[in-house]
Amino acid sequence: IKEDLYNSLSIKEDAEEKENRRETSFGFSPYLADFRPEYYRKPKAVPTPQEDRTRTSMQREVFLGEATIGEEVVGYREAFDTLARWLKESERPTIVLGPLVFWDFGEKELQEKARLLRELIEKVGRFNVKVLPDYRPKLKKYDPSVEMDPPNPHHAVLHGRHDLTVLVGVHCYRTDFVIRLLRKYTDTKVVALCGLYGHPTAHLSTSFTDAEKLEDFTKLL
């Protein structure tokens, strides 16, 4: 399984290499733009997909398999079954939309993920949606009910008293930081739907979570 996943990522990286050499342009995702806080203004630059791809050698070191639940390595379908159950049991779930899906970089795979995330949010119906559009400190000038402060991600979770937090579209290096602070300062279950090698420090994590897998999960609900 690991070899197949490595090969899958390599093919995607090769296909996108020429595109990534160009200057990256971006705009709000048409599927998720209405979750933008009214006060938020588009910055001149945001973290791009390439930032994660340049760190793949470090991320491979933590790769355990398709998914993890606690310390157990499982298949992604079993992980999705567990997440579906957690969602049904959760009283105050939140989903955090990171730069990779909140912004439209013109990449078809990420555009499709954003579309399916919108379907997932609408189907669940109970998600408190928070955005993490960039990683600049908010300096207390933000609304924790709709946005996460990058240096203090636990503040938004504590504010909403969320018992389940799903991270998607957040860069891997930032996801690790968010998981660490949420586990230290909150009681929330942390779920990372990772597009690359996964995050075993989360309560539940899936690796190489592409649009097809998001669609599979949505069908379970």
Coordinates of C-alpha atoms in Angstrom, one line a residue:
I1 CA 0.0 0.0 0.0
K2 CA 2.8 2.4 0.9
E3 CA 4.5 1.9 -2.4
D4 CA 1.3 2.5 -4.3
L5 CA 0.7 5.7 -2.4
Y6 CA 4.2 6.9 -3.0
N7 CA 3.9 6.3 -6.7
S8 CA 0.5 8.1 -6.8
L9 CA 2.0 11.2 -5.3
S10 CA 5.1 11.1 -7.6
I11 CA 2.8 11.1 -10.7
K12 CA 0.9 14.1 -9.4
E13 CA 4.1 15.9 -8.6
D14 CA 5.6 15.3 -12.1
A15 CA 2.4 16.4 -13.8
E16 CA 2.3 19.6 -11.8
E17 CA 6.0 20.5 -11.9
K18 CA 5.7 22.7 -15.0
E19 CA 2.7 24.5 -13.6
N20 CA 4.4 25.2 -10.3
R21 CA 7.3 26.9 -11.9
R22 CA 5.0 29.8 -12.9
E23 CA 4.1 32.5 -10.4
T24 CA 1.1 31.3 -8.4
S25 CA -2.1 33.3 -8.7
F26 CA -5.0 32.8 -6.4
G27 CA -8.5 33.9 -5.5
F28 CA -11.2 32.9 -3.1
S29 CA -12.6 29.4 -3.8
P30 CA -16.1 29.8 -5.4
Y31 CA -17.3 26.9 -3.3
L32 CA -16.1 28.2 0.1
A33 CA -15.9 32.0 -0.4
D34 CA -19.0 32.7 1.6
F35 CA -17.3 31.4 4.7
R36 CA -14.9 34.3 4.5
P37 CA -15.4 36.6 7.5
E38 CA -16.8 40.0 6.5
Y39 CA -13.7 41.8 7.9
Y40 CA -11.2 39.6 6.0
R41 CA -9.4 41.1 3.1
K42 CA -7.4 39.2 0.5
P43 CA -3.7 39.5 1.2
K44 CA -1.0 39.9 -1.4
A45 CA 0.3 36.4 -0.8
V46 CA -0.8 33.2 0.9
P47 CA 0.8 29.8 1.6
T48 CA 0.7 27.8 -1.7
P49 CA 0.4 24.1 -2.5
Q50 CA 4.1 24.1 -3.4
E51 CA 5.1 24.8 0.2
D52 CA 4.0 21.4 1.3
R53 CA 5.5 19.6 -1.7
T54 CA 8.9 20.9 -1.0
R55 CA 8.8 19.2 2.4
T56 CA 7.8 15.8 1.3
S57 CA 11.1 14.2 2.4
M58 CA 10.4 15.2 6.0
Q59 CA 6.7 14.1 5.8
R60 CA 7.6 10.7 4.6
E61 CA 9.3 10.0 7.9
V62 CA 6.0 10.0 9.7
F63 CA 4.0 8.0 7.1
L64 CA 2.5 4.9 8.6
G65 CA -0.2 3.9 6.1
E66 CA -3.6 4.8 4.7
A67 CA -4.9 6.0 8.1
T68 CA -4.4 6.0 11.8
I69 CA -6.8 6.0 14.7
G70 CA -4.8 6.7 17.9
E71 CA -1.8 4.5 17.7
E72 CA -3.4 1.9 15.4
V73 CA -2.8 1.9 11.6
V74 CA -6.0 1.1 9.7
G75 CA -7.4 1.4 6.2
Y76 CA -9.0 4.7 5.2
R77 CA -12.4 3.1 5.0
E78 CA -12.3 2.0 8.6
A79 CA -11.1 5.5 9.5
F80 CA -14.0 7.0 7.7
D81 CA -16.5 4.7 9.4
T82 CA -15.1 5.8 12.7
L83 CA -15.2 9.5 11.8
A84 CA -18.8 9.1 10.6
R85 CA -19.7 7.7 14.0
W86 CA -17.8 10.5 15.8
L87 CA -19.7 13.0 13.8
K88 CA -23.1 11.5 14.7
E89 CA -22.1 11.5 18.4
S90 CA -20.6 15.0 18.4
E91 CA -22.6 17.8 19.9
R92 CA -20.5 20.7 18.6
P93 CA -18.3 19.7 15.6
T94 CA -16.2 22.2 13.8
I95 CA -14.4 22.0 10.4
V96 CA -11.3 24.1 9.8
L97 CA -10.7 25.1 6.1
G98 CA -7.0 25.8 5.4
P99 CA -5.4 27.7 2.5
L100 CA -5.2 24.7 0.2
V101 CA -9.0 24.6 -0.1
F102 CA -10.1 28.1 0.9
W103 CA -8.1 29.6 -2.0
D104 CA -8.4 28.7 -5.6
F105 CA -4.9 28.2 -7.1
G106 CA -6.3 26.9 -10.4
E107 CA -5.4 23.3 -9.6
K108 CA -8.2 20.9 -10.6
E109 CA -7.6 18.4 -7.8
L110 CA -7.9 21.1 -5.1
Q111 CA -10.9 22.7 -6.8
E112 CA -12.7 19.4 -6.7
K113 CA -11.8 18.9 -3.1
A114 CA -13.3 22.4 -2.3
R115 CA -16.5 21.5 -4.1
L116 CA -16.8 18.2 -2.2
L117 CA -16.1 19.9 1.1
R118 CA -19.0 22.2 0.4
E119 CA -21.2 19.2 -0.2
L120 CA -19.9 17.6 3.0
I121 CA -20.5 20.7 5.1
E122 CA -24.1 21.0 3.7
K123 CA -24.8 17.3 4.3
V124 CA -23.6 17.3 7.9
G125 CA -25.5 20.5 8.5
R126 CA -24.1 20.9 12.0
F127 CA -20.5 22.0 11.4
N128 CA -19.3 25.3 12.8
V129 CA -17.1 26.3 9.9
K130 CA -13.9 28.1 10.7
V131 CA -11.3 29.3 8.2
L132 CA -7.6 29.4 8.4
P133 CA -6.9 31.4 5.2
D134 CA -3.3 32.3 6.0
Y135 CA -0.8 31.9 8.9
R136 CA -0.4 35.5 9.9
P137 CA -1.1 36.3 13.6
K138 CA -4.4 37.9 14.1
L139 CA -3.4 40.0 17.1
K140 CA -6.8 39.5 18.7
K141 CA -8.5 41.3 15.7
Y142 CA -10.6 38.3 14.6
D143 CA -13.8 36.5 15.4
P144 CA -13.0 33.0 16.9
S145 CA -16.4 31.7 15.9
V146 CA -15.5 31.9 12.2
E147 CA -11.7 32.1 12.1
M148 CA -8.7 30.4 13.7
D149 CA -5.7 32.5 14.9
P150 CA -2.6 30.6 13.6
P151 CA -0.5 31.1 16.7
N152 CA -3.4 30.2 19.1
P153 CA -5.6 27.7 17.3
H154 CA -7.0 26.4 20.6
H155 CA -8.7 29.8 21.3
A156 CA -11.2 29.2 18.6
V157 CA -11.9 25.7 19.7
L158 CA -12.3 26.7 23.3
H159 CA -14.5 29.5 22.3
G160 CA -16.9 27.2 20.5
R161 CA -16.5 24.4 23.1
H162 CA -16.0 22.0 20.1
D163 CA -15.8 18.3 20.9
L164 CA -14.7 17.4 17.4
T165 CA -12.3 19.4 15.2
V166 CA -11.7 18.4 11.5
L167 CA -8.7 19.9 9.8
V168 CA -8.6 19.9 6.0
G169 CA -6.6 21.9 3.5
V170 CA -4.1 23.0 6.2
H171 CA -0.4 22.7 5.2
C172 CA 1.3 19.8 7.0
Y173 CA 3.9 21.8 8.9
R174 CA 1.0 24.0 10.3
T175 CA -1.3 21.0 10.9
D176 CA 1.3 19.4 13.2
F177 CA 1.4 22.7 15.2
V178 CA -2.4 22.9 15.4
I179 CA -2.7 19.3 16.6
R180 CA -0.1 19.8 19.3
L181 CA -1.8 22.9 20.8
L182 CA -5.3 21.4 20.5
R183 CA -4.3 18.3 22.3
K184 CA -2.5 20.3 25.0
Y185 CA -5.2 22.9 25.7
T186 CA -8.5 21.3 24.7
D187 CA -10.5 18.1 25.0
T188 CA -11.5 18.1 21.4
K189 CA -11.0 15.1 19.2
V190 CA -8.6 16.1 16.4
V191 CA -9.1 14.8 12.9
A192 CA -6.6 15.5 10.1
L193 CA -7.8 14.8 6.5
C194 CA -4.3 15.1 5.0
G195 CA -3.5 15.4 1.3
L196 CA -0.1 13.9 1.9
Y197 CA 1.4 11.5 4.4
G198 CA -0.9 11.9 7.4
H199 CA -0.5 13.0 11.0
P200 CA -0.3 10.2 13.5
T201 CA -0.4 12.6 16.4
A202 CA -4.1 13.4 15.6
H203 CA -6.8 11.2 17.2
L204 CA -7.6 10.2 13.6
S205 CA -5.8 10.9 10.4
T206 CA -6.1 9.9 6.8
S207 CA -3.3 10.1 4.2
F208 CA -3.5 11.1 0.6
T209 CA -7.1 12.3 1.1
D210 CA -8.0 13.3 -2.4
A211 CA -11.4 14.3 -3.9
E212 CA -12.4 10.7 -4.5
K213 CA -11.9 9.8 -0.9
L214 CA -13.8 12.9 0.3
E215 CA -16.7 11.8 -1.9
D216 CA -16.5 8.3 -0.4
F217 CA -16.8 9.7 3.0
T218 CA -19.7 12.0 2.2
K219 CA -21.6 9.0 0.9
L220 CA -21.3 7.3 4.3
L221 CA -23.3 10.1 6.0

